[in-house]
Amino acid sequence: MSPVGEHRGKPPQLDGMRRFGGRGVAAFGEMLVVGLAVTALSLPVVTAVPALAAGVRHLESHLTDRPDSVRGMFSLAWAAIRSGWLFGLGSALIVGLLLLNVALGVQGLVPGGAAFAAVSGALAAVVAVVACRVAALWTPGRRWATLWREGRSLAVGDPAGSALVLAGLGVGLVVAWMLPPLIVIAPGLTAVALVAAERRRRTAEEGNG
């Protein structure tokens, strides 16, 4: 068949997707959907990590051409929140206390001042990265205590992946700082970084195997 014939035989929506970036545009749109959904689900704070876990699963499903409806993502989120709210509570408390230490140190209200704030900020980043890597490992039915042990080991054993996750968190924070309304896309950026880190890790393991 001639190129003209092939062009005529293809659905117009596919031709339009190809013209405007194809799967790249679709993935960007899905990142925005994940960001909005995770932001809304994270409003109680203790649900943030389980909500992110559902967002990562949804984005992974989209990128691997599996069912990826928004309704399905909220079903995943409900399952993750029911089993993981306690882990989310612990993570939120630890990060919150460390950020409070940062604020106190910056204002000079505690001995050590800037050094205390820097150490507390670094610890908060470490806890956030570990919590995110735990979220990326979640699948329905898995115990969060087991995921915590695996995620903690993974954060140390895969430094490149952890650096990628930290970069995703950092970009999200910078975007939110520059334009606060865009905070809603920060979880989407983190989810993309987590999917990329997990894919990189699995590819490396398959290559070594």
Tab-separated table of C-alpha atoms in Angstrom:
chain	number	residue	atom	x	y	z
A	1	MET	CA	0.000	0.000	0.000
A	2	SER	CA	1.300	3.490	-0.809
A	3	PRO	CA	2.169	5.964	1.951
A	4	VAL	CA	-0.877	8.006	0.952
A	5	GLY	CA	-3.077	4.947	1.294
A	6	GLU	CA	-1.600	4.130	4.676
A	7	HIS	CA	-2.210	7.670	5.852
A	8	ARG	CA	-5.836	7.575	4.713
A	9	GLY	CA	-6.412	4.226	6.376
A	10	LYS	CA	-5.349	5.355	9.840
A	11	PRO	CA	-7.803	6.806	12.341
A	12	PRO	CA	-7.582	10.624	12.436
A	13	GLN	CA	-7.120	10.660	16.224
A	14	LEU	CA	-3.992	8.491	15.931
A	15	ASP	CA	-2.641	10.742	13.208
A	16	GLY	CA	-3.268	13.756	15.442
A	17	MET	CA	-1.549	12.089	18.404
A	18	ARG	CA	1.463	11.341	16.230
A	19	ARG	CA	1.588	14.908	14.971
A	20	PHE	CA	1.522	16.382	18.475
A	21	GLY	CA	3.899	13.997	20.198
A	22	GLY	CA	1.945	10.749	20.433
A	23	ARG	CA	2.586	8.718	23.566
A	24	GLY	CA	4.720	11.466	25.055
A	25	VAL	CA	1.738	13.810	25.215
A	26	ALA	CA	-0.472	11.042	26.597
A	27	ALA	CA	2.087	10.250	29.312
A	28	PHE	CA	2.339	13.940	30.231
A	29	GLY	CA	-1.443	14.146	30.516
A	30	GLU	CA	-1.477	11.042	32.688
A	31	MET	CA	1.177	12.599	34.932
A	32	LEU	CA	-1.115	15.586	35.438
A	33	VAL	CA	-4.042	13.295	36.253
A	34	VAL	CA	-1.925	11.407	38.781
A	35	GLY	CA	-0.703	14.670	40.301
A	36	LEU	CA	-4.211	16.028	40.755
A	37	ALA	CA	-5.580	12.754	42.134
A	38	VAL	CA	-2.726	12.188	44.583
A	39	THR	CA	-2.887	15.807	45.752
A	40	ALA	CA	-6.607	15.477	46.489
A	41	LEU	CA	-6.177	12.120	48.209
A	42	SER	CA	-3.269	13.454	50.280
A	43	LEU	CA	-5.222	16.284	51.907
A	44	PRO	CA	-5.615	14.315	55.185
A	45	VAL	CA	-1.760	14.079	55.149
A	46	VAL	CA	-1.687	10.541	56.617
A	47	THR	CA	-2.928	9.265	53.253
A	48	ALA	CA	-0.089	10.831	51.245
A	49	VAL	CA	2.176	7.785	50.936
A	50	PRO	CA	-0.624	5.289	50.151
A	51	ALA	CA	-2.083	7.750	47.626
A	52	LEU	CA	1.319	8.050	45.955
A	53	ALA	CA	1.544	4.249	45.849
A	54	ALA	CA	-1.748	4.113	43.947
A	55	GLY	CA	-0.557	6.867	41.611
A	56	VAL	CA	2.636	4.976	40.802
A	57	ARG	CA	0.683	1.784	40.076
A	58	HIS	CA	-1.711	3.715	37.832
A	59	LEU	CA	1.112	5.387	35.896
A	60	GLU	CA	2.925	2.076	35.485
A	61	SER	CA	-0.286	0.513	34.134
A	62	HIS	CA	-0.673	3.358	31.658
A	63	LEU	CA	2.889	3.016	30.385
A	64	THR	CA	2.535	-0.750	29.942
A	65	ASP	CA	-0.831	-0.541	28.136
A	66	ARG	CA	-2.810	-2.135	30.953
A	67	PRO	CA	-6.213	-0.887	32.186
A	68	ASP	CA	-5.635	2.585	33.629
A	69	SER	CA	-8.991	4.188	34.331
A	70	VAL	CA	-9.260	6.977	36.890
A	71	ARG	CA	-11.881	4.921	38.696
A	72	GLY	CA	-9.373	2.089	38.921
A	73	MET	CA	-6.783	4.443	40.387
A	74	PHE	CA	-9.181	5.531	43.128
A	75	SER	CA	-9.964	1.879	43.863
A	76	LEU	CA	-6.237	1.237	44.227
A	77	ALA	CA	-5.934	4.293	46.440
A	78	TRP	CA	-8.701	3.057	48.727
A	79	ALA	CA	-6.984	-0.327	49.059
A	80	ALA	CA	-3.631	1.327	49.762
A	81	ILE	CA	-5.072	3.773	52.302
A	82	ARG	CA	-6.972	1.074	54.195
A	83	SER	CA	-3.814	-0.981	54.669
A	84	GLY	CA	-1.192	1.778	54.744
A	85	TRP	CA	-2.626	4.719	56.658
A	86	LEU	CA	-0.570	3.842	59.730
A	87	PHE	CA	2.634	3.867	57.688
A	88	GLY	CA	1.510	7.168	56.184
A	89	LEU	CA	0.898	8.569	59.653
A	90	GLY	CA	4.363	7.552	60.867
A	91	SER	CA	6.061	8.988	57.778
A	92	ALA	CA	4.152	12.255	58.044
A	93	LEU	CA	4.985	12.650	61.736
A	94	ILE	CA	8.699	12.020	61.242
A	95	VAL	CA	9.005	14.341	58.254
A	96	GLY	CA	6.868	16.966	59.998
A	97	LEU	CA	9.026	16.923	63.135
A	98	LEU	CA	12.206	17.164	61.087
A	99	LEU	CA	10.827	20.107	59.102
A	100	LEU	CA	9.863	21.767	62.380
A	101	ASN	CA	13.481	21.341	63.474
A	102	VAL	CA	14.577	22.987	60.224
A	103	ALA	CA	12.337	25.974	60.912
A	104	LEU	CA	13.568	26.277	64.503
A	105	GLY	CA	17.183	26.014	63.392
A	106	VAL	CA	16.812	28.630	60.665
A	107	GLN	CA	15.270	31.054	63.150
A	108	GLY	CA	18.056	30.399	65.641
A	109	LEU	CA	15.698	29.090	68.311
A	110	VAL	CA	17.790	25.990	69.030
A	111	PRO	CA	21.517	25.529	69.720
A	112	GLY	CA	23.510	24.952	66.576
A	113	GLY	CA	21.199	27.002	64.423
A	114	ALA	CA	22.110	26.524	60.760
A	115	ALA	CA	23.932	23.209	61.320
A	116	PHE	CA	20.936	21.783	63.179
A	117	ALA	CA	18.643	22.886	60.364
A	118	ALA	CA	20.908	21.378	57.701
A	119	VAL	CA	21.095	17.996	59.439
A	120	SER	CA	17.340	17.940	60.041
A	121	GLY	CA	16.684	18.867	56.408
A	122	ALA	CA	18.959	16.099	55.166
A	123	LEU	CA	17.245	13.560	57.418
A	124	ALA	CA	13.831	14.717	56.203
A	125	ALA	CA	14.956	14.193	52.606
A	126	VAL	CA	16.204	10.687	53.437
A	127	VAL	CA	12.928	9.737	55.128
A	128	ALA	CA	10.938	11.154	52.206
A	129	VAL	CA	12.977	9.183	49.661
A	130	VAL	CA	12.615	5.937	51.623
A	131	ALA	CA	8.864	6.489	52.013
A	132	CYS	CA	8.563	7.120	48.281
A	133	ARG	CA	10.503	3.978	47.416
A	134	VAL	CA	8.260	2.008	49.746
A	135	ALA	CA	5.245	3.455	47.923
A	136	ALA	CA	6.687	2.386	44.568
A	137	LEU	CA	6.935	-1.228	45.770
A	138	TRP	CA	3.328	-1.447	46.903
A	139	THR	CA	0.876	-3.766	45.208
A	140	PRO	CA	-2.550	-4.775	46.556
A	141	GLY	CA	-2.250	-7.325	49.329
A	142	ARG	CA	1.353	-6.612	50.313
A	143	ARG	CA	2.135	-5.794	53.935
A	144	TRP	CA	3.553	-2.346	54.584
A	145	ALA	CA	5.953	-3.650	57.228
A	146	THR	CA	7.546	-5.858	54.574
A	147	LEU	CA	7.556	-3.016	52.092
A	148	TRP	CA	9.288	-0.780	54.650
A	149	ARG	CA	12.146	-3.260	55.056
A	150	GLU	CA	12.492	-3.701	51.291
A	151	GLY	CA	12.267	0.017	50.585
A	152	ARG	CA	14.832	0.867	53.240
A	153	SER	CA	17.292	-1.633	51.751
A	154	LEU	CA	16.517	-0.435	48.253
A	155	ALA	CA	17.131	3.209	49.115
A	156	VAL	CA	20.665	2.293	50.207
A	157	GLY	CA	21.378	-0.474	47.690
A	158	ASP	CA	20.222	1.532	44.655
A	159	PRO	CA	21.743	4.985	45.162
A	160	ALA	CA	21.225	6.014	41.537
A	161	GLY	CA	17.520	5.257	41.769
A	162	SER	CA	17.264	7.074	45.082
A	163	ALA	CA	19.017	10.083	43.562
A	164	LEU	CA	16.466	10.030	40.735
A	165	VAL	CA	13.622	10.010	43.263
A	166	LEU	CA	15.232	12.835	45.222
A	167	ALA	CA	15.535	14.825	41.998
A	168	GLY	CA	11.835	14.275	41.306
A	169	LEU	CA	10.934	15.486	44.790
A	170	GLY	CA	13.257	18.467	44.415
A	171	VAL	CA	11.825	19.511	41.051
A	172	GLY	CA	8.314	19.282	42.469
A	173	LEU	CA	9.256	21.473	45.440
A	174	VAL	CA	10.944	24.057	43.227
A	175	VAL	CA	7.935	24.202	40.894
A	176	ALA	CA	5.583	24.607	43.862
A	177	TRP	CA	7.822	27.297	45.381
A	178	MET	CA	7.992	29.270	42.126
A	179	LEU	CA	4.270	28.978	41.390
A	180	PRO	CA	2.280	27.611	44.368
A	181	PRO	CA	-0.816	26.579	42.345
A	182	LEU	CA	1.379	24.088	40.473
A	183	ILE	CA	1.870	22.119	43.668
A	184	VAL	CA	-0.844	19.838	42.289
A	185	ILE	CA	1.570	18.431	39.698
A	186	ALA	CA	4.367	17.733	42.205
A	187	PRO	CA	3.058	14.236	43.102
A	188	GLY	CA	2.878	13.445	39.383
A	189	LEU	CA	6.535	14.390	38.960
A	190	THR	CA	7.441	12.207	41.937
A	191	ALA	CA	5.443	9.303	40.500
A	192	VAL	CA	7.281	9.624	37.177
A	193	ALA	CA	10.629	9.587	38.992
A	194	LEU	CA	9.595	6.486	40.963
A	195	VAL	CA	8.461	4.617	37.858
A	196	ALA	CA	11.733	5.521	36.132
A	197	ALA	CA	13.790	4.385	39.137
A	198	GLU	CA	11.929	1.070	39.371
A	199	ARG	CA	12.237	0.389	35.653
A	200	ARG	CA	15.936	1.175	35.775
A	201	ARG	CA	16.401	-1.164	38.741
A	202	ARG	CA	14.477	-4.027	37.143
A	203	THR	CA	16.404	-3.651	33.888
A	204	ALA	CA	19.707	-3.749	35.780
A	205	GLU	CA	18.615	-6.852	37.717
A	206	GLU	CA	17.545	-8.614	34.527
A	207	GLY	CA	20.877	-7.741	32.914
A	208	ASN	CA	22.815	-9.092	35.888
A	209	GLY	CA	20.653	-12.189	35.971
